[in-house]
């Protein structure tokens, strides 16, 4: 099992996700999760706004198979929308259909989403429907299309590792889209497996949507791709109101600040909540450099939870083999 596969497996382990809630933001997660409640995330947003950076807020949640949990998530997201309006911060919402009941019942999920989107529309707040694994891909697109019949304040995500991504980006070019590489483990039947193929497709998707789309969120931490896209934007005279750069909270902060300082529209993806574990493990799977966060937290704070032992044990084993 590769290191990436290992962390993805951890992110999908319900036992570990449930137990993580008992220990707070361990294993360095506090560096990449902006608190556990609305007050804390509002403080984080205000700090980012002070640097000219807008935010998209994700109320973290995994493995929702009970209607009461989905309703609670809907109420929490609605409360975030109210807080964004009341605090007059520059922010919008990102949400996952599975957290709102997609795995329980499609129509139930739609009604929850509809309530959230309608509330956000009242306050002129944008709602981004995040994409998850391939199994949930088409149902999520279906939700987007159905909701767009009554509301225009919605958009979604295109994942570059999917073989169908070019078709999807053409179909949804009239929506505001966040373009990402993809963070789940998918089979070769539906997704590219090699980094070079994913990167190439990612750049092609970005260039297409920048030229033909409504609005493009360029979501990457890769400075080589960012520099390429900056030159592409210049060469094609693409106006600033048509795009933004986007990165995750806690990652490459210096670059985030620099891009904002250079005058580019910049948005930080700001996750918060108790269900931080799955999100954090996928971030480790995406970027091996992030493992340093785990090493520092496990050995400096002497974390002895099952979560720490599992991750640290594997990491130490890998490092030992490389010597």
GROMACS .gro file of C-alpha atoms in nm, residues 56-222:
model
  167
   56UNK     CA    1  -1.529   2.973   0.120
   57UNK     CA    2  -1.648   2.795   0.435
   58UNK     CA    3  -1.680   2.418   0.470
   59UNK     CA    4  -1.869   2.272   0.766
   60UNK     CA    5  -1.679   1.944   0.790
   61UNK     CA    6  -1.868   1.616   0.799
   62UNK     CA    7  -1.825   1.252   0.699
   63UNK     CA    8  -2.031   0.932   0.693
   64UNK     CA    9  -2.380   1.079   0.731
   65UNK     CA   10  -2.629   0.790   0.714
   66UNK     CA   11  -2.892   0.920   0.954
   67UNK     CA   12  -3.152   1.183   0.869
   68UNK     CA   13  -3.113   1.356   1.203
   69UNK     CA   14  -2.741   1.407   1.134
   70UNK     CA   15  -2.815   1.548   0.789
   71UNK     CA   16  -3.074   1.787   0.933
   72UNK     CA   17  -2.827   1.898   1.199
   73UNK     CA   18  -2.571   1.966   0.924
   74UNK     CA   19  -2.829   2.168   0.730
   75UNK     CA   20  -2.905   2.377   1.038
   76UNK     CA   21  -2.535   2.433   1.106
   77UNK     CA   22  -2.468   2.544   0.748
   78UNK     CA   23  -2.770   2.775   0.764
   79UNK     CA   24  -2.628   2.923   1.084
   80UNK     CA   25  -2.297   2.985   0.904
   81UNK     CA   26  -2.483   3.169   0.627
   82UNK     CA   27  -2.655   3.387   0.888
   83UNK     CA   28  -2.319   3.453   1.054
   84UNK     CA   29  -2.158   3.552   0.723
   85UNK     CA   30  -2.437   3.803   0.667
   86UNK     CA   31  -2.444   3.936   1.022
   87UNK     CA   32  -2.066   3.974   1.043
   88UNK     CA   33  -2.052   4.128   0.695
   89UNK     CA   34  -1.752   3.916   0.598
   90UNK     CA   35  -1.633   3.832   0.247
   91UNK     CA   36  -1.721   3.463   0.236
   92UNK     CA   37  -1.943   3.203   0.079
   93UNK     CA   38  -2.036   2.838   0.141
   94UNK     CA   39  -1.895   2.508   0.019
   95UNK     CA   40  -2.090   2.194   0.106
   96UNK     CA   41  -2.097   1.822   0.035
   97UNK     CA   42  -2.423   1.654  -0.072
   98UNK     CA   43  -2.335   1.341   0.126
   99UNK     CA   44  -2.337   1.545   0.447
  100UNK     CA   45  -2.691   1.656   0.365
  101UNK     CA   46  -2.831   1.310   0.301
  102UNK     CA   47  -2.732   1.206  -0.052
  103UNK     CA   48  -2.644   0.856   0.072
  104UNK     CA   49  -2.979   0.833   0.251
  105UNK     CA   50  -3.230   0.957  -0.006
  106UNK     CA   51  -3.186   1.180  -0.312
  107UNK     CA   52  -3.509   1.377  -0.265
  108UNK     CA   53  -3.435   1.428   0.106
  109UNK     CA   54  -3.091   1.565   0.016
  110UNK     CA   55  -3.241   1.791  -0.251
  111UNK     CA   56  -3.486   1.946  -0.003
  112UNK     CA   57  -3.202   2.014   0.244
  113UNK     CA   58  -2.989   2.171  -0.028
  114UNK     CA   59  -3.279   2.374  -0.160
  115UNK     CA   60  -3.340   2.527   0.183
  116UNK     CA   61  -2.974   2.622   0.217
  117UNK     CA   62  -2.944   2.767  -0.134
  118UNK     CA   63  -3.266   2.967  -0.094
  119UNK     CA   64  -3.145   3.118   0.234
  120UNK     CA   65  -2.807   3.206   0.084
  121UNK     CA   66  -2.979   3.359  -0.217
  122UNK     CA   67  -3.168   3.599   0.012
  123UNK     CA   68  -2.832   3.734   0.132
  124UNK     CA   69  -2.662   3.721  -0.209
  125UNK     CA   70  -2.424   3.452  -0.086
  126UNK     CA   71  -2.279   3.198  -0.328
  127UNK     CA   72  -2.304   2.823  -0.258
  128UNK     CA   73  -2.055   2.580  -0.407
  129UNK     CA   74  -2.151   2.214  -0.430
  130UNK     CA   75  -1.832   2.021  -0.360
  131UNK     CA   76  -1.766   1.698  -0.547
  132UNK     CA   77  -1.679   1.375  -0.373
  133UNK     CA   78  -1.602   1.029  -0.513
  134UNK     CA   79  -1.714   0.890  -0.848
  135UNK     CA   80  -2.014   0.710  -0.703
  136UNK     CA   81  -2.160   1.046  -0.594
  137UNK     CA   82  -2.051   1.242  -0.902
  138UNK     CA   83  -2.353   1.219  -1.130
  139UNK     CA   84  -2.613   1.250  -0.851
  140UNK     CA   85  -2.436   1.569  -0.740
  141UNK     CA   86  -2.443   1.710  -1.093
  142UNK     CA   87  -2.813   1.623  -1.107
  143UNK     CA   88  -2.870   1.823  -0.788
  144UNK     CA   89  -2.687   2.120  -0.936
  145UNK     CA   90  -2.898   2.119  -1.250
  146UNK     CA   91  -3.223   2.085  -1.059
  147UNK     CA   92  -3.139   2.364  -0.814
  148UNK     CA   93  -3.023   2.596  -1.092
  149UNK     CA   94  -3.376   2.610  -1.232
  150UNK     CA   95  -3.473   2.835  -0.941
  151UNK     CA   96  -3.144   2.979  -0.815
  152UNK     CA   97  -2.837   3.127  -0.983
  153UNK     CA   98  -2.614   3.152  -0.674
  154UNK     CA   99  -2.469   2.803  -0.713
  155UNK     CA  100  -2.169   2.638  -0.874
  156UNK     CA  101  -1.968   2.323  -0.840
  157UNK     CA  102  -1.631   2.149  -0.880
  158UNK     CA  103  -1.464   1.973  -1.172
  159UNK     CA  104  -1.204   1.712  -1.076
  160UNK     CA  105  -0.923   1.681  -1.330
  161UNK     CA  106  -0.841   1.318  -1.258
  162UNK     CA  107  -1.174   1.200  -1.396
  163UNK     CA  108  -1.170   1.084  -1.758
  164UNK     CA  109  -1.507   1.252  -1.815
  165UNK     CA  110  -1.393   1.592  -1.685
  166UNK     CA  111  -1.357   1.757  -2.027
  167UNK     CA  112  -1.713   1.667  -2.116
  168UNK     CA  113  -1.838   1.791  -1.778
  169UNK     CA  114  -1.660   2.125  -1.798
  170UNK     CA  115  -1.811   2.193  -2.138
  171UNK     CA  116  -2.157   2.101  -2.014
  172UNK     CA  117  -2.132   2.322  -1.705
  173UNK     CA  118  -1.929   2.610  -1.851
  174UNK     CA  119  -2.206   2.858  -1.768
  175UNK     CA  120  -2.161   2.788  -1.396
  176UNK     CA  121  -1.901   2.923  -1.160
  177UNK     CA  122  -1.657   2.630  -1.130
  178UNK     CA  123  -1.373   2.538  -0.899
  179UNK     CA  124  -1.117   2.329  -1.088
  180UNK     CA  125  -0.923   2.080  -0.874
  181UNK     CA  126  -0.708   1.773  -0.935
  182UNK     CA  127  -0.909   1.532  -0.714
  183UNK     CA  128  -0.860   1.386  -0.367
  184UNK     CA  129  -1.020   1.040  -0.365
  185UNK     CA  130  -0.888   0.705  -0.478
  186UNK     CA  131  -1.057   0.606  -0.803
  187UNK     CA  132  -1.008   0.316  -1.043
  188UNK     CA  133  -0.833   0.345  -1.377
  189UNK     CA  134  -1.171   0.283  -1.542
  190UNK     CA  135  -1.286   0.632  -1.448
  191UNK     CA  136  -0.976   0.831  -1.351
  192UNK     CA  137  -0.621   0.907  -1.454
  193UNK     CA  138  -0.369   0.743  -1.222
  194UNK     CA  139  -0.044   0.920  -1.310
  195UNK     CA  140   0.042   1.267  -1.183
  196UNK     CA  141   0.162   1.379  -1.526
  197UNK     CA  142  -0.172   1.289  -1.686
  198UNK     CA  143  -0.370   1.460  -1.411
  199UNK     CA  144  -0.159   1.776  -1.427
  200UNK     CA  145  -0.191   1.795  -1.806
  201UNK     CA  146  -0.567   1.753  -1.793
  202UNK     CA  147  -0.589   2.003  -1.508
  203UNK     CA  148  -0.415   2.275  -1.709
  204UNK     CA  149  -0.630   2.205  -2.015
  205UNK     CA  150  -0.948   2.232  -1.806
  206UNK     CA  151  -0.833   2.559  -1.653
  207UNK     CA  152  -0.747   2.710  -1.988
  208UNK     CA  153  -1.078   2.604  -2.140
  209UNK     CA  154  -1.289   2.747  -1.860
  210UNK     CA  155  -1.088   3.069  -1.839
  211UNK     CA  156  -1.160   3.125  -2.208
  212UNK     CA  157  -1.518   2.998  -2.225
  213UNK     CA  158  -1.658   2.974  -1.873
  214UNK     CA  159  -1.850   3.201  -1.640
  215UNK     CA  160  -1.600   3.217  -1.351
  216UNK     CA  161  -1.298   3.001  -1.266
  217UNK     CA  162  -1.159   2.917  -0.923
  218UNK     CA  163  -0.803   2.801  -0.985
  219UNK     CA  164  -0.760   2.567  -0.689
  220UNK     CA  165  -0.398   2.453  -0.661
  221UNK     CA  166  -0.089   2.493  -0.444
  222UNK     CA  167   0.144   2.409  -0.733
   0.00000   0.00000   0.00000
